[in-house]
Amino acid sequence: MIKITKELINEHGIDRDEYNFILESLNREPTITELGIFSAMWSEHCSYKSSKKWLKKLPTSNDKVIQGPGENAGVIDLGDGDAAVFKMESHNHPSFIEPYQGAATGVGGIMRDVFTMGARPVALLNSIRFGDIKNSKTKHLLTGVVSGIGGYGNCMGVPTVGGEVEFNSCYNDNILVNAMCVGIAKINKIFYSKASGIGNSVVYVGSKTGRDGIHGATMASAEFDETSDEKRPTVQVGDPFAEKLLLEACLELMKEDIIIAIQDMGAAGLTSSAVEMASKGNVGIDLNLDNLPCRESSMTAYEMMLSESQERMLMIIEPEKEKEAKSVFDKWGLDFATIGLLTDTNRIVINHENEKKADIPLNILESGAPSYDRPYEIITNSKVDQSYLQNSDEKIITILKKLMSSPNLCSRRWVWEQYDHMVMNDTVLRPGGDSAIIRIHGTNKALAVCSDSTPRYCAADPTEGGKQVVAESWRNITSVGAKPIAITDCMNFGNPEKKEIMGQFAGVIKGMIEACQILDYPVVSGNVSLYNETNGRGINPTPAIGGVGLLDNLDHFSTPKIKRENDNIIILGETKGHLCQSVYAYEIFGDSKGLPPKVDLLKEKKIGDTVRDLIKKIKIDTVHDISDGGLLVALTEMSIAGNIGFNIDIKEDSLDNGFLFGEDQGRYIILVEDKNLSNVIEYIKKNNICHLIIGKSCGKKIKIGKNNEVDIEEIRDLYENWFENYLKVD
């Protein structure tokens, strides 16, 4: 019997007060298996003990939400009996330690969350962040993560249709890998994790259990240090081919009236799945680990309960239906084992080799888990006079070339070409635009999906940044003509025990709450990743937002691509020329001073609603939101996509750097044919929308005023080839 020492308790991430609570609750010292269970369930990753107070404040419902937070994934109503099931999760720490497997298993895990609910995955997205491009590890981590994402998704036959990539020195030792999955299900075939029926069987299905991933949840809830590479054994190993079999077997069984409850084995493996299912159902659960399928010999109860081996599920099934269920998994060549039953004790009891290894009241693992109201301080940057940013000595075209070839604005084509984005044949709009569009198979409707985050705004002003990241997602869904419905989030922050870091989290949540309410864009699922720090240095606050909207008619939607010459270029929304916290300020001046642009959420909603009406009613087919890099970068992206140039023809004294590169929020570029111009302007004025006609599409050159022009091809070469050139250099 293993003696429980102070050192062992510390290794499990349990502090003195928490351990005293365990002693009081059990009225005895825990076994090593019980200590491991408490460590996993009370980890930040599983219990959200520093964040759940704030997460409860987020709006989580509207008239389209079927299931909000608390299940494997969120569910929204798409009409006609269809539902979208989606979620985003982090796999940050594992991806830094072992980039390929960390990223791959992150993709595998998020897909299981979706098909566990009865949905077939139809789209994958990601939000990935790396350190400075000059950092010695960045290339290795970038190529490993991208390969891992592509390797798993491609093998599964699920298209990866969107994402974002950022480089910043704050991620040198803590990269971020956030994976999102969207699936389609029938509303009457949604499956949940709430266990029910005393005496019903607890059934294990999927791949065998090994020793990979043990302590994964605990590792993901702690800071890194110089010994982080030693944690490689805590990274899970994925098998996408096994997951494909598991997906098809689960969906086949779900067609029958057999499954009572089902739960993916993710973080904390069998421990979390068993505890969560029983707790939700207010029942007890007895497990006999002698029956657990293992791929390694002599595994202990501790190892079996904490293993995070991939491609596994836990089901609740009536005993008399086990034979029928087993036949399905036998057909697909997967393990199927009855490992326990439901009881009326409200306890989890674990037996192995004729010995009771654990006996714990469920309430102290779930609802009784620690919850901290941590002190916080919301710190914002000081306001500065930004006039100095207007006065660059460089010409407009020189600045444009620098921005279009900078690592955070250049084309992500090299990244998304590693992914199969056309498999399943329902990808209508591929990566590279504001949102991807995925046809709802067999219909004329589609989903619009995107992922977004602007960490530099959140670092400078957490509350304003929280507003902006939700609004940016809403704007990207709107830009293709879809109605934004709901979001999933992945909240990546540093150490919450530091009041300034907790202040970043609290501030971002406050901003998100306001934006979600005004835009009617609730949070239906998500994940929190804290302790993204190494040796005391944390990341920028990085709330990644995955947005989902509905396009009710695929006969017409918009894209950023310029499609015709001689179209009128119109800016919707007010341009004040805000340069602080812009990409321009950082790339040209190396400047990160000042506050981000303000987000007027009421104006944001009014302009966005108008844009969707123009797309639907007047058939506007070219729209792009203005975000990182400002107006000129957005127009140049549109020009490259369509291989048609443009001429900005307004007063020369208006063409300052603030106008061209400022990042004022709530703005769109629309292109309008002459025949529709009067109707469009009339509608815009009717809705009291600020607007400005700035020029026309034409030729093969980008022209700004009288003295600034460049060939599209020259810009395209800089924009398209950055990744290839970067990766060629040793």
XYZ file of C-alpha atoms in Angstrom:
730
model
C 0.000 0.000 0.000
C 1.340 3.407 -1.041
C 1.805 5.851 1.821
C 0.219 9.251 1.239
C 2.917 11.815 1.972
C 3.026 15.588 1.807
C 5.231 15.354 -1.265
C 2.784 13.012 -2.998
C -0.125 15.338 -2.241
C 1.802 18.279 -3.706
C 2.662 16.275 -6.811
C -1.071 15.811 -7.364
C -1.718 19.561 -7.308
C -3.790 19.454 -4.103
C -3.156 22.168 -1.526
C -3.350 21.842 2.255
C -6.920 23.140 2.631
C -8.158 20.905 -0.161
C -6.508 17.864 1.395
C -8.022 18.645 4.793
C -11.425 18.768 3.109
C -10.764 15.329 1.618
C -9.916 13.962 5.077
C -13.087 15.443 6.560
C -15.267 14.139 3.724
C -13.900 10.598 3.791
C -13.249 10.523 7.543
C -10.014 8.731 6.695
C -6.893 9.013 4.608
C -7.493 8.494 0.860
C -6.027 5.612 -1.071
C -3.604 6.401 -3.866
C -6.392 5.774 -6.396
C -8.694 8.144 -4.551
C -5.969 10.769 -4.373
C -5.564 10.496 -8.143
C -9.314 10.847 -8.654
C -9.471 13.959 -6.486
C -6.438 15.384 -8.258
C -8.066 14.962 -11.667
C -11.593 16.054 -10.777
C -10.428 19.045 -8.757
C -7.879 20.160 -11.328
C -8.464 23.522 -12.944
C -8.957 21.743 -16.254
C -11.879 19.641 -14.990
C -13.420 21.624 -12.137
C -13.080 25.208 -13.452
C -12.529 26.168 -9.822
C -11.123 29.605 -10.637
C -13.456 30.418 -13.506
C -16.901 28.930 -12.907
C -18.087 31.911 -10.866
C -17.563 34.082 -13.937
C -18.675 31.577 -16.556
C -22.110 31.381 -14.910
C -22.648 35.042 -15.803
C -22.405 34.494 -19.572
C -25.631 34.558 -21.661
C -26.307 30.987 -22.741
C -29.710 30.943 -24.416
C -31.878 32.356 -27.171
C -34.778 30.981 -29.202
C -32.424 28.735 -31.218
C -30.471 27.146 -28.343
C -31.433 23.544 -27.553
C -28.519 22.762 -25.229
C -26.189 25.245 -23.602
C -23.066 24.676 -21.484
C -22.897 21.582 -19.302
C -22.924 18.861 -21.927
C -20.289 17.489 -24.255
C -21.192 20.194 -26.784
C -23.745 22.930 -27.418
C -26.765 22.372 -29.668
C -28.748 24.877 -31.750
C -31.911 24.501 -33.843
C -31.444 24.910 -37.601
C -35.067 24.300 -38.513
C -36.579 21.399 -40.455
C -35.632 18.984 -37.676
C -31.875 19.644 -38.009
C -29.506 20.749 -35.289
C -25.908 21.952 -35.203
C -23.711 20.519 -32.446
C -20.426 22.294 -31.764
C -17.655 23.026 -29.299
C -14.114 24.365 -29.059
C -11.452 23.030 -26.677
C -7.782 23.587 -25.922
C -4.877 21.172 -26.141
C -2.167 23.689 -25.322
C 0.238 22.069 -22.910
C 0.341 18.690 -24.717
C 0.968 20.414 -28.063
C 3.982 22.267 -26.725
C 5.491 19.074 -25.303
C 4.718 16.890 -28.334
C 3.275 19.062 -31.152
C 2.070 16.371 -33.570
C 0.306 14.126 -31.058
C -0.837 17.058 -28.919
C -2.574 18.730 -31.846
C -3.831 15.465 -33.335
C -5.451 14.269 -30.121
C -6.916 17.726 -29.594
C -8.729 17.311 -32.911
C -9.749 13.759 -32.027
C -11.065 14.806 -28.636
C -13.220 17.635 -29.941
C -14.719 15.373 -32.597
C -15.685 12.827 -29.924
C -17.443 15.580 -27.964
C -19.582 16.211 -31.029
C -20.426 12.706 -32.192
C -21.040 11.634 -28.593
C -24.150 13.808 -28.864
C -25.351 11.959 -31.950
C -24.013 14.359 -34.563
C -21.904 13.547 -37.579
C -18.927 15.947 -37.689
C -19.038 18.084 -40.843
C -16.415 20.754 -40.194
C -13.248 21.372 -38.201
C -11.673 24.725 -37.375
C -8.728 25.772 -35.269
C -7.120 28.712 -33.537
C -3.361 28.247 -33.168
C -0.697 30.550 -31.749
C 3.066 30.349 -31.711
C 6.002 32.327 -30.399
C 8.180 34.860 -32.168
C 9.234 33.710 -35.654
C 12.875 34.081 -34.584
C 12.413 31.753 -31.612
C 14.366 28.525 -32.076
C 11.359 26.295 -31.410
C 8.727 28.087 -33.502
C 9.269 26.308 -36.835
C 9.307 22.890 -35.163
C 6.129 23.607 -33.238
C 4.355 25.164 -36.231
C 5.056 22.284 -38.601
C 4.277 19.674 -35.937
C 0.959 21.207 -34.934
C -0.204 21.786 -38.509
C 0.765 18.221 -39.428
C -1.062 16.855 -36.382
C -4.252 18.782 -37.161
C -4.189 17.709 -40.790
C -3.140 14.156 -40.052
C -6.045 13.433 -37.730
C -8.770 15.378 -39.545
C -7.795 14.096 -42.982
C -7.811 10.472 -41.804
C -11.246 10.989 -40.272
C -12.603 12.371 -43.527
C -13.820 15.595 -41.922
C -12.947 18.873 -43.701
C -10.898 21.505 -41.899
C -12.494 24.682 -43.227
C -11.226 27.612 -41.193
C -8.972 28.925 -38.508
C -6.423 31.516 -37.517
C -2.677 31.642 -36.877
C -0.801 34.212 -34.811
C 2.845 34.698 -33.903
C 3.829 36.612 -30.778
C 6.704 36.284 -28.339
C 4.300 35.826 -25.421
C 3.608 32.319 -26.808
C 7.295 31.313 -27.002
C 6.943 28.755 -24.221
C 3.181 28.329 -24.197
C 1.729 27.781 -27.643
C -2.035 27.597 -28.007
C -3.848 24.891 -29.956
C -7.619 25.353 -29.845
C -9.699 22.929 -31.930
C -13.344 23.346 -32.920
C -15.754 20.837 -34.409
C -19.238 21.310 -35.846
C -21.616 18.442 -36.483
C -25.146 17.945 -37.795
C -27.774 15.848 -36.011
C -31.511 15.365 -35.996
C -33.194 17.172 -33.119
C -35.008 14.016 -32.077
C -31.723 12.077 -31.954
C -29.622 14.157 -29.571
C -27.839 12.091 -26.912
C -26.874 13.276 -23.439
C -24.550 12.168 -20.658
C -27.046 11.963 -17.768
C -26.981 8.416 -16.403
C -30.266 6.862 -15.277
C -31.803 3.527 -14.294
C -30.548 1.761 -11.177
C -29.033 -1.560 -12.180
C -28.287 -0.479 -15.736
C -24.940 -1.484 -17.187
C -21.895 0.740 -17.474
C -20.280 -0.192 -20.776
C -16.832 0.667 -22.073
C -16.376 0.874 -25.879
C -13.588 1.809 -28.288
C -9.860 1.263 -28.040
C -8.000 -0.376 -25.186
C -6.616 1.544 -22.210
C -2.896 2.207 -21.950
C -0.594 4.298 -19.811
C -0.503 7.314 -22.156
C -1.973 10.547 -20.914
C -1.897 9.754 -17.191
C -2.066 13.034 -15.278
C -2.945 14.899 -18.474
C -5.657 16.978 -16.773
C -3.394 17.802 -13.848
C -0.539 18.746 -16.177
C -2.873 21.034 -18.117
C -3.697 22.828 -14.860
C -0.170 23.843 -13.927
C 2.497 26.246 -15.059
C 5.429 25.064 -17.128
C 9.059 25.334 -16.095
C 12.403 24.159 -17.404
C 11.353 20.531 -16.728
C 8.308 20.643 -19.021
C 9.856 18.293 -21.605
C 9.881 15.600 -18.934
C 6.082 15.603 -19.035
C 6.033 13.967 -22.477
C 4.493 10.725 -21.060
C 1.392 12.729 -20.099
C 0.624 13.449 -23.774
C -1.963 11.170 -25.303
C -1.344 9.147 -28.458
C -4.061 9.239 -31.095
C -5.272 6.738 -33.682
C -7.617 8.437 -36.175
C -8.465 5.180 -37.902
C -9.733 3.748 -34.606
C -11.723 6.931 -34.052
C -13.312 6.617 -37.495
C -14.471 3.119 -36.540
C -15.736 4.421 -33.197
C -17.639 7.239 -34.911
C -19.416 4.897 -37.298
C -20.167 2.324 -34.586
C -21.641 4.949 -32.244
C -23.775 6.557 -34.956
C -25.024 3.126 -36.050
C -26.017 2.211 -32.499
C -27.649 5.603 -32.016
C -30.149 4.770 -34.729
C -31.615 2.180 -32.349
C -33.330 2.817 -29.004
C -30.486 1.388 -26.950
C -28.214 4.098 -25.512
C -29.505 5.737 -22.316
C -26.472 7.989 -21.815
C -23.064 8.366 -23.384
C -19.902 10.260 -22.497
C -16.547 10.700 -24.199
C -13.463 9.801 -22.159
C -11.518 13.046 -22.462
C -9.538 14.824 -19.768
C -9.155 12.560 -16.722
C -10.377 9.623 -18.778
C -12.580 7.041 -17.083
C -12.606 9.085 -13.875
C -14.284 12.154 -15.314
C -16.683 10.271 -17.577
C -17.926 7.999 -14.782
C -18.184 10.786 -12.200
C -19.890 13.255 -14.514
C -22.451 10.774 -15.835
C -23.436 9.519 -12.408
C -23.493 12.993 -10.862
C -25.768 14.393 -13.572
C -28.161 11.497 -13.058
C -28.029 11.680 -9.234
C -27.107 8.005 -9.072
C -24.147 5.973 -7.844
C -21.724 4.005 -9.981
C -19.793 0.803 -9.199
C -16.860 -0.132 -11.450
C -15.017 -3.449 -11.682
C -11.710 -2.720 -13.384
C -10.958 -6.423 -13.829
C -13.150 -6.185 -16.934
C -11.471 -3.085 -18.403
C -9.813 -3.771 -21.803
C -6.111 -2.883 -21.390
C -3.319 -2.911 -23.945
C -0.562 -2.978 -21.301
C 0.005 -5.553 -18.616
C -0.207 -5.118 -14.859
C -1.986 -1.782 -14.966
C -3.068 -0.519 -11.569
C -6.458 0.894 -10.680
C -4.797 4.289 -10.392
C -3.445 4.039 -13.941
C -6.701 2.728 -15.390
C -8.771 5.506 -13.835
C -6.440 8.328 -14.868
C -5.337 7.126 -18.284
C -6.275 9.468 -21.105
C -5.878 6.911 -23.858
C -7.837 8.070 -26.862
C -10.814 6.805 -28.874
C -12.876 5.567 -25.876
C -16.473 6.059 -24.729
C -18.583 5.192 -21.703
C -22.232 4.205 -22.194
C -25.207 3.384 -20.016
C -27.266 0.537 -21.482
C -30.035 -1.697 -20.173
C -28.571 -5.165 -19.472
C -30.965 -6.923 -21.816
C -29.751 -4.769 -24.734
C -26.055 -5.402 -24.222
C -25.916 -8.294 -26.688
C -27.430 -6.221 -29.490
C -25.085 -3.322 -28.748
C -22.042 -5.574 -28.567
C -22.756 -6.987 -32.007
C -22.416 -3.496 -33.502
C -19.009 -2.898 -31.924
C -17.847 -6.401 -32.775
C -18.686 -5.658 -36.405
C -16.475 -2.562 -36.317
C -13.653 -4.408 -34.560
C -13.822 -2.406 -31.320
C -13.732 -3.419 -27.687
C -17.029 -3.685 -25.812
C -16.950 -4.502 -22.117
C -19.407 -4.224 -19.228
C -17.337 -2.694 -16.443
C -19.943 -1.699 -13.886
C -23.515 -0.798 -12.984
C -25.549 2.106 -11.661
C -26.513 2.112 -7.984
C -28.626 4.198 -5.631
C -25.684 5.116 -3.367
C -24.575 8.414 -4.959
C -21.026 7.135 -4.584
C -18.350 5.964 -6.961
C -16.977 2.590 -5.883
C -14.000 1.054 -7.682
C -12.921 -2.553 -7.320
C -9.879 -4.251 -8.782
C -8.449 -7.699 -8.093
C -10.872 -8.366 -5.236
C -9.922 -5.155 -3.478
C -11.860 -1.937 -3.053
C -9.627 0.809 -4.457
C -11.967 3.768 -4.033
C -15.236 4.665 -2.344
C -16.078 8.380 -2.646
C -19.311 10.395 -2.356
C -19.954 11.844 -5.795
C -21.113 15.189 -4.501
C -17.646 16.124 -3.230
C -16.105 15.318 -6.600
C -18.553 17.329 -8.701
C -20.751 19.935 -6.997
C -18.545 19.899 -3.930
C -15.340 20.583 -5.820
C -13.462 23.698 -4.686
C -14.639 27.003 -6.088
C -12.518 30.090 -5.664
C -13.550 33.722 -5.793
C -10.076 34.927 -6.590
C -9.151 38.575 -6.097
C -8.703 40.474 -9.333
C -7.635 43.804 -10.728
C -8.606 44.875 -14.244
C -5.631 46.789 -15.632
C -5.835 48.742 -18.891
C -3.233 50.586 -20.912
C -3.026 54.332 -20.538
C -4.594 56.469 -23.224
C -1.981 58.071 -25.487
C -2.003 60.742 -28.167
C -1.757 58.643 -31.317
C -0.879 61.501 -33.665
C 2.740 60.273 -33.887
C 1.498 57.087 -35.576
C 0.134 59.096 -38.490
C 3.536 60.353 -39.481
C 5.432 57.486 -41.046
C 8.293 58.445 -43.340
C 7.453 55.492 -45.563
C 5.199 55.723 -48.587
C 1.741 54.150 -48.547
C 2.689 51.363 -50.973
C 5.817 50.521 -48.958
C 3.721 50.255 -45.811
C 1.162 48.102 -47.620
C 3.862 45.714 -48.825
C 5.267 45.378 -45.305
C 1.844 44.656 -43.823
C 0.743 42.169 -46.481
C 3.991 40.229 -46.047
C 4.013 40.338 -42.236
C 3.562 37.018 -40.389
C 0.231 38.005 -38.822
C -1.424 39.366 -41.979
C -0.017 37.241 -44.798
C -2.002 34.477 -46.473
C -2.554 31.302 -44.419
C -2.763 29.277 -47.640
C 0.264 27.118 -46.725
C -1.496 26.125 -43.507
C -4.900 25.246 -44.859
C -3.492 23.471 -47.882
C -2.183 20.850 -45.401
C -5.810 20.069 -44.601
C -8.455 18.402 -46.717
C -11.120 21.105 -46.794
C -13.281 19.645 -49.568
C -13.900 16.073 -48.341
C -17.617 15.192 -47.918
C -18.317 17.533 -50.870
C -20.352 20.039 -48.851
C -17.762 22.810 -48.482
C -19.269 25.728 -50.381
C -16.805 28.405 -49.280
C -13.311 27.196 -48.440
C -10.793 28.667 -45.961
C -9.422 32.137 -46.556
C -12.579 34.245 -46.295
C -14.450 35.789 -43.367
C -16.320 32.538 -42.704
C -16.407 29.106 -44.246
C -19.742 27.863 -45.579
C -20.797 24.225 -45.199
C -23.926 22.940 -46.934
C -26.366 21.083 -44.714
C -26.327 17.905 -46.754
C -29.350 17.358 -48.942
C -30.731 20.883 -48.402
C -30.288 24.367 -49.789
C -29.249 25.677 -46.365
C -25.764 26.040 -44.980
C -23.778 26.749 -41.863
C -21.388 29.668 -41.687
C -18.517 29.001 -39.259
C -15.476 30.962 -38.121
C -12.911 31.265 -35.327
C -11.506 34.568 -34.044
C -9.456 36.206 -31.323
C -7.611 39.514 -30.904
C -5.308 39.067 -27.894
C -3.524 42.421 -28.243
C -6.837 44.223 -27.697
C -7.604 42.075 -24.639
C -4.163 42.761 -23.160
C -4.571 46.527 -23.594
C -8.163 46.660 -22.298
C -9.688 43.305 -21.250
C -13.307 44.479 -21.222
C -13.152 46.237 -24.569
C -11.236 43.264 -25.974
C -13.944 40.893 -24.746
C -16.566 42.932 -26.583
C -14.477 43.060 -29.720
C -13.766 39.354 -30.049
C -17.480 38.489 -29.899
C -18.338 41.319 -32.289
C -15.599 40.222 -34.706
C -17.066 36.715 -34.829
C -20.575 38.110 -35.333
C -19.255 40.358 -38.126
C -17.514 37.485 -39.929
C -20.679 35.374 -39.930
C -22.676 38.372 -41.120
C -20.204 39.104 -43.954
C -21.239 35.990 -45.877
C -24.934 36.731 -45.412
C -25.636 34.265 -42.594
C -27.560 34.946 -39.408
C -25.233 34.578 -36.383
C -26.804 32.206 -33.839
C -24.376 31.197 -31.095
C -20.745 30.807 -30.118
C -18.390 28.448 -28.390
C -15.335 29.780 -26.594
C -11.889 28.711 -25.493
C -10.540 30.969 -22.752
C -6.737 30.909 -22.686
C -5.087 32.838 -19.839
C -2.141 32.768 -17.464
C -2.042 32.045 -13.734
C -5.380 33.036 -12.106
C -3.733 33.216 -8.694
C -2.225 36.515 -9.844
C -4.802 39.263 -9.437
C -3.824 41.012 -12.675
C -4.314 37.751 -14.641
C -7.614 37.070 -12.908
C -8.476 40.659 -13.794
C -7.843 39.910 -17.459
C -10.233 36.962 -17.256
C -12.908 38.916 -15.367
C -12.602 41.894 -17.719
C -12.866 39.788 -20.866
C -15.926 37.977 -19.473
C -17.580 41.325 -18.664
C -17.039 42.476 -22.240
C -18.286 39.201 -23.680
C -21.440 39.343 -21.569
C -22.342 42.761 -22.957
C -21.639 41.757 -26.554
C -23.496 38.433 -26.316
C -26.546 40.178 -24.880
C -26.784 43.016 -27.387
C -25.953 40.862 -30.424
C -28.149 37.937 -29.233
C -25.164 35.668 -29.674
C -25.006 33.357 -26.634
C -22.253 31.003 -25.472
C -23.437 27.367 -25.695
C -20.218 25.477 -24.987
C -16.549 25.997 -24.373
C -13.407 25.390 -22.421
C -11.088 27.259 -20.050
C -7.305 26.849 -20.204
C -5.458 28.599 -17.376
C -1.870 28.500 -16.136
C -0.458 29.168 -19.598
C 2.765 30.404 -18.051
C 6.383 29.332 -18.009
C 8.768 30.498 -15.320
C 6.322 33.207 -14.323
C 5.752 34.673 -17.811
C 2.198 34.330 -19.063
C 0.535 34.632 -22.460
C -1.603 37.533 -23.597
C -5.253 36.988 -22.633
C -6.562 34.960 -25.564
C -10.296 34.239 -25.676
C -10.845 32.285 -28.888
C -14.405 32.468 -30.205
C -15.958 29.937 -32.568
C -19.043 31.315 -34.278
C -21.894 29.477 -35.991
C -24.605 31.017 -38.142
C -27.304 29.873 -40.549
C -27.551 30.718 -44.236
C -31.133 29.843 -45.078
C -30.719 30.020 -48.867
C -27.575 29.000 -50.735
C -28.791 30.596 -53.946
C -27.083 33.770 -52.840
C -24.327 34.563 -50.405
C -21.393 36.963 -50.360
C -17.618 36.522 -50.418
C -14.686 38.949 -50.132
C -13.568 38.288 -53.727
C -13.895 41.246 -56.139
C -15.944 39.822 -58.992
C -16.350 42.606 -61.528
C -14.669 45.742 -62.744
C -16.372 49.100 -62.331
C -18.204 48.186 -59.107
C -18.574 50.967 -56.540
C -16.548 50.513 -53.342
C -18.460 51.584 -50.240
C -17.371 51.623 -46.601
C -20.168 51.028 -44.107
C -19.495 52.310 -40.593
C -17.562 55.263 -39.256
C -13.841 55.644 -39.894
C -12.032 57.702 -37.264
C -8.563 56.343 -37.980
C -7.805 54.527 -34.709
C -4.187 53.329 -34.896
C -3.303 52.350 -31.311
C -3.045 48.538 -30.947
C -3.254 48.168 -34.730
C -1.117 45.792 -36.756
C 0.194 48.914 -38.517
C 1.414 50.370 -35.198
C 3.187 47.151 -34.308
C 4.747 46.369 -37.701
C 5.784 49.894 -38.704
C 6.573 51.450 -35.312
C 7.098 48.383 -33.092
C 4.491 50.015 -30.889
C 2.005 48.418 -28.479
C 1.022 51.525 -26.496
C -2.450 52.890 -25.962
C -5.968 51.520 -25.967
C -7.781 49.440 -28.580
C -10.607 50.904 -30.663
C -13.972 51.184 -28.943
C -16.790 48.825 -29.888
C -20.228 50.423 -30.172
C -22.371 47.311 -29.936
C -25.660 49.002 -30.835
C -24.138 50.426 -34.011
C -22.459 47.072 -34.644
C -25.844 45.350 -34.619
C -27.551 47.952 -36.781
C -24.827 47.900 -39.446
C -24.594 44.106 -39.448
C -28.352 43.694 -39.792
C -28.241 46.149 -42.706
C -25.432 44.205 -44.404
C -27.392 40.948 -44.228
C -30.461 42.694 -45.657
C -28.416 44.089 -48.559
C -27.041 40.631 -49.326
C -30.464 39.040 -49.168
C -32.697 41.713 -50.711
C -30.459 43.483 -53.217
C -28.187 40.534 -53.909
C -24.942 42.222 -52.930
C -22.348 39.496 -53.500
C -19.039 41.102 -52.443
C -18.575 41.896 -48.740
C -15.586 41.923 -46.402
C -15.340 43.108 -42.834
C -12.540 45.524 -41.957
C -10.371 44.176 -39.161
C -6.606 43.637 -38.705
C -4.639 46.017 -40.920
C -7.578 48.303 -41.626
C -9.238 49.409 -44.856
C -6.348 49.125 -47.300
C -5.366 45.631 -46.160
C -8.992 44.445 -46.425
C -9.352 45.882 -49.946
C -6.052 44.371 -51.013
C -7.169 40.933 -49.775
C -10.316 41.332 -51.873
C -8.265 42.381 -54.875
C -5.873 39.418 -54.641
C -8.791 36.991 -54.279
C -10.522 38.285 -57.407
C -7.433 39.331 -59.408
C -9.070 42.702 -60.031
C -7.576 45.966 -58.852
C -9.146 49.098 -57.458
C -8.769 52.840 -57.395
C -9.368 54.778 -54.168
C -10.446 58.178 -55.447
C -11.198 60.589 -52.628
C -9.648 63.824 -51.396
C -5.883 63.470 -51.029
C -5.911 65.042 -47.580
C -8.219 62.206 -46.406
C -5.712 59.532 -47.385
C -3.749 59.551 -44.169
C -2.438 56.436 -42.448
C -5.272 56.450 -39.935
C -7.861 56.290 -42.705
C -5.997 53.584 -44.608
C -4.697 51.389 -41.759
C -6.804 52.269 -38.702
C -8.810 49.483 -37.068
C -12.058 51.216 -36.152
C -14.653 48.561 -35.373
C -18.042 47.749 -36.883
C -17.049 48.388 -40.503
C -17.604 46.533 -43.776
C -16.564 47.003 -47.386
C -19.280 46.284 -49.943
C -19.018 46.422 -53.718
C -22.097 47.546 -55.633
C -22.870 47.569 -59.334
C -23.980 50.886 -60.845
C -27.468 49.484 -61.524
C -27.984 48.810 -57.814
C -26.201 51.860 -56.405
C -29.214 54.122 -55.913
C -31.210 51.363 -54.188
C -28.302 50.508 -51.908
C -27.638 54.115 -50.930
C -31.343 54.673 -50.289
C -31.466 51.618 -47.994
C -28.306 52.654 -46.159
C -29.619 56.165 -45.579
C -32.994 54.809 -44.487
C -31.192 52.839 -41.760
C -29.077 55.867 -40.843
C -25.804 54.040 -41.523
C -22.607 56.013 -41.864
C -21.130 55.330 -45.304
C -18.590 56.561 -47.829
C -18.106 55.776 -51.530
C -14.327 55.687 -51.974
C -13.726 54.441 -55.515
C -14.201 51.605 -58.002
C -12.826 48.199 -58.902
C -10.720 48.266 -62.051
C -7.719 46.835 -63.893
C -4.799 44.916 -62.416
C -3.362 47.605 -60.185
C -3.978 48.837 -56.671
C -4.233 52.633 -56.824
C -4.505 54.982 -53.865
C -4.943 58.606 -54.841
C -2.780 60.107 -57.595
C 0.701 58.919 -56.738
C 0.447 55.463 -55.169
C 0.014 52.319 -57.205
C 1.305 48.754 -57.397
C 0.579 45.664 -59.512
C -1.637 43.049 -57.896
C 0.874 40.331 -58.759
C 3.658 42.091 -56.891
C 1.533 42.221 -53.741
C 0.255 38.673 -54.275
C 3.811 37.294 -54.327
C 4.581 38.921 -50.979
C 1.237 37.912 -49.474
C 1.042 34.311 -50.632
C 4.603 33.122 -50.119
C 5.557 34.188 -46.596
C 5.098 30.780 -44.975
C 7.019 28.923 -47.681
C 9.888 31.410 -47.510
C 9.955 31.301 -43.719
C 10.059 27.518 -43.565
C 12.846 27.312 -46.197
C 15.244 29.283 -44.018
C 17.277 27.220 -41.551
